[in-house]
Coordinates of C-alpha atoms and ligand atoms in Angstrom, one line a residue:
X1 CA 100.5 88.6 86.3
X2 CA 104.2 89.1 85.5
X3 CA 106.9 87.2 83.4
X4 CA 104.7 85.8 80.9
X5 CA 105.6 84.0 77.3
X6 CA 105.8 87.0 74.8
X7 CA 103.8 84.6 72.1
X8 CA 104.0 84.9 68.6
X9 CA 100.9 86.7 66.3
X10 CA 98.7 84.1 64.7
X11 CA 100.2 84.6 61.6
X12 CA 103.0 82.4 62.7
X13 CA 100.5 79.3 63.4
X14 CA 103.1 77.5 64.1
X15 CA 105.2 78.9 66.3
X16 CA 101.9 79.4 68.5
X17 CA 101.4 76.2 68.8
X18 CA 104.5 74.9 69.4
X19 CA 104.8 77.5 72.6
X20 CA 101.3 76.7 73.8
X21 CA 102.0 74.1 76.7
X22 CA 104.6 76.6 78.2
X23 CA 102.1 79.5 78.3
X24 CA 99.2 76.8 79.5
X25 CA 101.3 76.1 82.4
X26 CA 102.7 79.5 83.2
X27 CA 98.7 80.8 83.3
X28 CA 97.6 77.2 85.3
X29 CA 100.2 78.4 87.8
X30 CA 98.8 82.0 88.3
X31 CA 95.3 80.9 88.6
X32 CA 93.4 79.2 91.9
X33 CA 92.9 75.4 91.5
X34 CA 89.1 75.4 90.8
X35 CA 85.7 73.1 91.1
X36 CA 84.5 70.6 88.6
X37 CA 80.4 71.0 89.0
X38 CA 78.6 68.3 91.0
X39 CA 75.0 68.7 90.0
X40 CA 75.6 67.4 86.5
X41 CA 77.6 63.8 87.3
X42 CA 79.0 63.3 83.7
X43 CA 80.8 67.2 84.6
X44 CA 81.9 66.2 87.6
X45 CA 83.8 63.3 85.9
X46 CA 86.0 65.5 83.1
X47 CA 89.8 65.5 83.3
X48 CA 90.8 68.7 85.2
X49 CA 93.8 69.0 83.2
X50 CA 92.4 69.0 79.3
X51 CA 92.6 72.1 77.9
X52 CA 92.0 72.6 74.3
X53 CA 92.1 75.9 71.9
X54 CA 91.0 77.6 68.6
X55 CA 91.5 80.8 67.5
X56 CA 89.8 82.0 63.6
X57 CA 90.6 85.3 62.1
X58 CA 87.6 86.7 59.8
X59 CA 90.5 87.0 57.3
X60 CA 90.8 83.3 57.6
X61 CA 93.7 82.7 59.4
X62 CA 93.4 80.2 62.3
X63 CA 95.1 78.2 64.7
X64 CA 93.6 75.1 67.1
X65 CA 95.0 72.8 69.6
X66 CA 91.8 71.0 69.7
X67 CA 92.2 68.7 72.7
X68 CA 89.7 66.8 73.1
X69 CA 89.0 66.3 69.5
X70 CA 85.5 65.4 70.0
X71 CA 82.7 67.7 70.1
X72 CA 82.2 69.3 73.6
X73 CA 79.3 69.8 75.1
X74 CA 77.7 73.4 75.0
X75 CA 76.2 74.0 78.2
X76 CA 75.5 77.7 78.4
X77 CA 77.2 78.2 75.5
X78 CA 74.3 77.5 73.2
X79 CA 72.1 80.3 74.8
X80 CA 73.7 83.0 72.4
X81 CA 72.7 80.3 69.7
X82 CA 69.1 79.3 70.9
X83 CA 68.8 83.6 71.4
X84 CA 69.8 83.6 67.4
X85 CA 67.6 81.0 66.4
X86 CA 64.7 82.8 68.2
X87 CA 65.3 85.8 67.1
X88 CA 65.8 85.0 63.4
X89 CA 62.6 82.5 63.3
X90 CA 60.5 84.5 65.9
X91 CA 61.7 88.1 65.2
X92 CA 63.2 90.5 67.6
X93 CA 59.7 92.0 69.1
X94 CA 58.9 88.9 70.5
X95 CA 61.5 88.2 72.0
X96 CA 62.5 91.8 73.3
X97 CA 59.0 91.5 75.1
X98 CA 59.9 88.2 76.8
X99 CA 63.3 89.2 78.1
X100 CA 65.7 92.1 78.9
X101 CA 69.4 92.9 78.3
X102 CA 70.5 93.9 81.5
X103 CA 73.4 92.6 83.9
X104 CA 72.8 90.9 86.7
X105 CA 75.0 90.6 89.6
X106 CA 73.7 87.4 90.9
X107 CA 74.6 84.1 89.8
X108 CA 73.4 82.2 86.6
X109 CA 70.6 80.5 88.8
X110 CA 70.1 83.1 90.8
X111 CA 65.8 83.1 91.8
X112 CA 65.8 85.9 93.6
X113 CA 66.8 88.6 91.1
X114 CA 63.7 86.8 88.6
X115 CA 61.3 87.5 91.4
X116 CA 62.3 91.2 92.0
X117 CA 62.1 91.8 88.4
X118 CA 58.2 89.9 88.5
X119 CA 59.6 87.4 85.8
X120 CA 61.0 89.4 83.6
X121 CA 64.1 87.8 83.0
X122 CA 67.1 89.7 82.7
X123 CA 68.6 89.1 80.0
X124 CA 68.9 85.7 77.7
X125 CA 72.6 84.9 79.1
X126 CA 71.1 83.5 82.9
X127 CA 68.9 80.7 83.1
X128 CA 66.2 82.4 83.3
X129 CA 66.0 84.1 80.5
X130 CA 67.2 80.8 78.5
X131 CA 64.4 78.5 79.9
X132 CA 62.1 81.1 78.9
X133 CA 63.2 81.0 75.0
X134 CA 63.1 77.0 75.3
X135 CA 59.8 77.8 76.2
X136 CA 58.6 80.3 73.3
X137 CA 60.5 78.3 70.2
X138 CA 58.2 75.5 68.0
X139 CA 57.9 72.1 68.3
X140 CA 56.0 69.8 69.6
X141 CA 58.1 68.6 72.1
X142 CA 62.0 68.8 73.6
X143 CA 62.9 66.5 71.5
X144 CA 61.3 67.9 68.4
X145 CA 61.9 71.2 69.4
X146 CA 65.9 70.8 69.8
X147 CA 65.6 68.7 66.3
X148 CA 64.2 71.8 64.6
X149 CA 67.1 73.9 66.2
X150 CA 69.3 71.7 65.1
X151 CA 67.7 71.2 61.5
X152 CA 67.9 75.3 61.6
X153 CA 72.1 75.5 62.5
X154 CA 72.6 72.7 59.7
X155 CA 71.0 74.8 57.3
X156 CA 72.5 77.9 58.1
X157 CA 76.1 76.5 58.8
X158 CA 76.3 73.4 57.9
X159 CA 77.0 72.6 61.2
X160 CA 75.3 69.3 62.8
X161 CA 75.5 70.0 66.7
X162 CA 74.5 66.7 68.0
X163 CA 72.8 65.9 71.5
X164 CA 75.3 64.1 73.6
X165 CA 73.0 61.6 74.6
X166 CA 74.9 60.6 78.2
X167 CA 75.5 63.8 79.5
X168 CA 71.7 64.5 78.8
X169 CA 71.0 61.4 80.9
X170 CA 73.2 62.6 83.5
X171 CA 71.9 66.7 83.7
X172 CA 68.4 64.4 84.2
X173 CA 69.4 62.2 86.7
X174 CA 69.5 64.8 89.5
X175 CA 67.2 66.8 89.9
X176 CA 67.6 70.5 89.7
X177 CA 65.8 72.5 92.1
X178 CA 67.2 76.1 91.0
X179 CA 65.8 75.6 87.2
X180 CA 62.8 74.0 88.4
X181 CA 62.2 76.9 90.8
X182 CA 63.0 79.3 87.8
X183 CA 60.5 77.7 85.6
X184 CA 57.7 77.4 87.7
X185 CA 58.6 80.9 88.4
X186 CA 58.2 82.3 84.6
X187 CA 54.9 80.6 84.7
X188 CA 53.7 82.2 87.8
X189 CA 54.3 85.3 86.5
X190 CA 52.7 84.5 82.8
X191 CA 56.2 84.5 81.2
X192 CA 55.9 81.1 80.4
X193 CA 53.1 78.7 79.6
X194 CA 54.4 74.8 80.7
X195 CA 57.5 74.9 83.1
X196 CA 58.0 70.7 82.2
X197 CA 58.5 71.4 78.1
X198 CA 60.5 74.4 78.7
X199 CA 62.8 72.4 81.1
X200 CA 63.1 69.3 79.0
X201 CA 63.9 71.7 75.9
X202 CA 66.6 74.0 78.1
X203 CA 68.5 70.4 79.2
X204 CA 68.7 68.9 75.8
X205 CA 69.5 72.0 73.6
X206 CA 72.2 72.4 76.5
X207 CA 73.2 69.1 75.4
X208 CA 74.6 69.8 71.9
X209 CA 77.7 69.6 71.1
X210 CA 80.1 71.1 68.9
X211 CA 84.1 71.2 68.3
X212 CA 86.2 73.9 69.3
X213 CA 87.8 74.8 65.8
X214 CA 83.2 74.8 64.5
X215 CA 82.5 76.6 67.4
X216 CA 85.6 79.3 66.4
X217 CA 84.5 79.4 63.0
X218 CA 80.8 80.4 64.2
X219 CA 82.1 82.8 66.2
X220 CA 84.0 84.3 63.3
X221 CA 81.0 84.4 61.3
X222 CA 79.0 86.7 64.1
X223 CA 82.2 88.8 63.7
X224 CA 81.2 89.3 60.2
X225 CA 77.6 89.6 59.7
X226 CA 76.0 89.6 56.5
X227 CA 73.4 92.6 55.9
X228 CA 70.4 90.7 56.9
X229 CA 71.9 89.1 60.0
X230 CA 73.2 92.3 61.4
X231 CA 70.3 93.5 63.6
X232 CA 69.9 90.0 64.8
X233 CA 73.4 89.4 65.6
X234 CA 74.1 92.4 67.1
X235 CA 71.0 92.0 69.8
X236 CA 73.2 88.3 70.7
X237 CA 76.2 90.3 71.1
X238 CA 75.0 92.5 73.0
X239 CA 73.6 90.1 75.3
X240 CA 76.6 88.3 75.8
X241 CA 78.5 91.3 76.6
X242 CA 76.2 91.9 79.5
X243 CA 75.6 88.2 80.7
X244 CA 78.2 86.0 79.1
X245 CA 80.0 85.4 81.6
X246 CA 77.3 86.6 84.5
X247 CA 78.6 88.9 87.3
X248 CA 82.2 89.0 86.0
X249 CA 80.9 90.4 82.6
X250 CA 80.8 94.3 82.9
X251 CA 84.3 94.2 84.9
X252 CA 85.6 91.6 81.6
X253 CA 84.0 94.3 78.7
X254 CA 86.0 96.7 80.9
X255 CA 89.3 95.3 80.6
X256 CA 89.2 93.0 77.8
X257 CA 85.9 93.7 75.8
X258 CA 85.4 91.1 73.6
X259 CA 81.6 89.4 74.2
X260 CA 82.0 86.3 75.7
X261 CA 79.8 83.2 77.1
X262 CA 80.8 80.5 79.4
X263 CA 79.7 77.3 80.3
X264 CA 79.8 74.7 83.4
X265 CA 81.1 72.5 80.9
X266 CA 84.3 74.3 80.6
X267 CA 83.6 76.0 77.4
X268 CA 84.4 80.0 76.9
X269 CA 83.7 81.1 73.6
X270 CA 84.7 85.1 72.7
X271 CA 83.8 86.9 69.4
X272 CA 84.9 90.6 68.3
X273 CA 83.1 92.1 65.5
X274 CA 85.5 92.7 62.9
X275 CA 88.4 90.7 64.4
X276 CA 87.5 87.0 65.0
X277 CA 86.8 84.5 67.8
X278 CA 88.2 81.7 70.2
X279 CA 86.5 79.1 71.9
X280 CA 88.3 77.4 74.5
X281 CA 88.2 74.5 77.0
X282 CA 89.4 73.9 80.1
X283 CA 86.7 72.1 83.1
X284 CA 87.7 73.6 86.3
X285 CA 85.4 76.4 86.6
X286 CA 85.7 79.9 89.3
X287 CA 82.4 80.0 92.0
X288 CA 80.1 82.1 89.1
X289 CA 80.8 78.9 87.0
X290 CA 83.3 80.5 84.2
X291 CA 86.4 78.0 83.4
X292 CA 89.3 80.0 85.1
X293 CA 91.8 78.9 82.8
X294 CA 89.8 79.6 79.7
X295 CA 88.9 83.2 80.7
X296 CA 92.8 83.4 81.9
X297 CA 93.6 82.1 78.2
X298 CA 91.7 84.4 76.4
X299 CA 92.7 87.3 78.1
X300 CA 95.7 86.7 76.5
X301 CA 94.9 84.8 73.3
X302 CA 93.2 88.4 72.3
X303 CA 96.6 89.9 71.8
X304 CA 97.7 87.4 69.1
X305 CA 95.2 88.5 66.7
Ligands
LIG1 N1 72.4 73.4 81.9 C1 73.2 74.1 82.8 C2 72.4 74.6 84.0 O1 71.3 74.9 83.9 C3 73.9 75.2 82.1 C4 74.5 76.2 83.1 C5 75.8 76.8 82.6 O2 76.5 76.2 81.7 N2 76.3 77.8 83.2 O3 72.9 74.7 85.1

């Protein structure tokens, strides 16, 4: 990309913001048009053209265009979260004997590469390996479980992440052969014990929401760990620097190397240890399922830091 918008360091908020739409437009114009998913209706519904922003320093500085203003939904991007919660409520052997953290260079979905590996997924970043967590955290039920989740981020962020009840209806009201394949899959192969609870967990924990200037202030907080969080935090970042953002993610740690996760929501969330984090929104996604705005965005936003 040439002839881009020299933009100003996030010291001077303001002057970001103010020079935000240009740079939007210059990057929408250097990018391919993109697909809005169909399997999820509500998805297929979203405004191609919102785009919102937030960038959080650990030394507090920050800066948000945060259009929408309501909480998005998190899609994949609450698999580094339910990997946390498992891994601080469960511990790390458990979960490091369920799952691996290796990249896979087959899409999110992808059966084949779970059958290969004899159910192992490959790390907690693909469905797989997500859908098997839903499967291994308590509860006696989706709905319990994903309160208990969310009962756990309130206490440890004071963050609420509520269930966006419609789009749950709508990730329900088609059915979804590749999960179903996935979790009937795990079970086969002893990974997991009931494919239905797993599934129903995995669709509504997807369904939480947060904003984008909460979702950059959680990302600033993995950026600066306290003690006991460290190992813990570390295995999450780690995983989304192999996975986050599926097959493009070793090629992206290459040239831009901050860990990032995706969703088919539209959501790309990035956080550098030590640095900061920005979570950013923009629907039309590239055919692995990453928003190609979003990853164009923070490609850039990085600099600004
Ligand atoms: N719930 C979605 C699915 O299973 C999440 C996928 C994503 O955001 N990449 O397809």
């Amino acid at each position: 990309m040439t002839g881009l918008l020299t933009m100003p360091h996030l010291n001077q908020a303001d002057r970001l913001v103010d020079r935000l739409d240009e740079l939007v437009q210059q990057l929408a114009k250097n990018i391919p048009s993109g697909y809005l998913p169909d399997y999820v209706p509500a998805l297929a519904q979203a405004n191609s053209q919102a785009f919102g922003a937030a960038l959080r320093a650990i030394d507090g500085r920050t800066w948000s265009r945060s259009r929408p203003r309501q909480p998005l939904v998190l899609m994949s991007v609450v698999k580094p979260l339910l990997l946390l919660y498992a891994l601080r409520i469960l511990g790390i052997d458990p979960v490091r004997s369920l799952l691996d953290c290796q990249p896979s260079a087959l899409p999110y979905n992808d059966l084949s590469q779970l059958l290969e590996d004899g159910g192992r997924p490959r790390n907690a970043m693909l469905n797989s390996g997500a859908i098997a967590l839903a499967g291994l955290i308590p509860g006696r039920n989706a709905r319990d479980r994903v309160r208990l989740f969310q009962r756990w981020c309130y206490e440890t962020w004071g963050l609420l992440l509520p269930v966006n009840e419609t789009l749950c209806a709508s990730v329900q009201s088609l059915p979804n052969q590749h999960n179903q394949a996935i979790a009937q899959t795990l079970v086969q192969f002893g990974t997991l014990e009931d494919a239905t609870l797993a599934l129903d967990t995995y669709n509504r924990i997807c369904c939480t929401t947060l904003t984008l200037p909460d979702l950059a202030s959680l990302g600033c907080w993995l950026a600066e760990p306290l003690d006991d969080w460290a190992e813990a935090i570390a295995e999450v970042l780690d995983m989304m620097a192999v996975g986050g953002l599926y097959q493009q993610s070793p090629d992206w740690m290459e040239r831009v190397g901050w860990p990032a996760k995706s969703s088919v929501s539209g959501l790309v969330w990035a956080v550098q240890p030590g640095v900061g984090a920005i979570a950013c929104y923009s629907p039309p996604l590239d055919d692995q399922g990453n928003s190609l705005l979003g990853l164009a965005f923070v490609r850039r936003a990085i600099d600004w830091f």
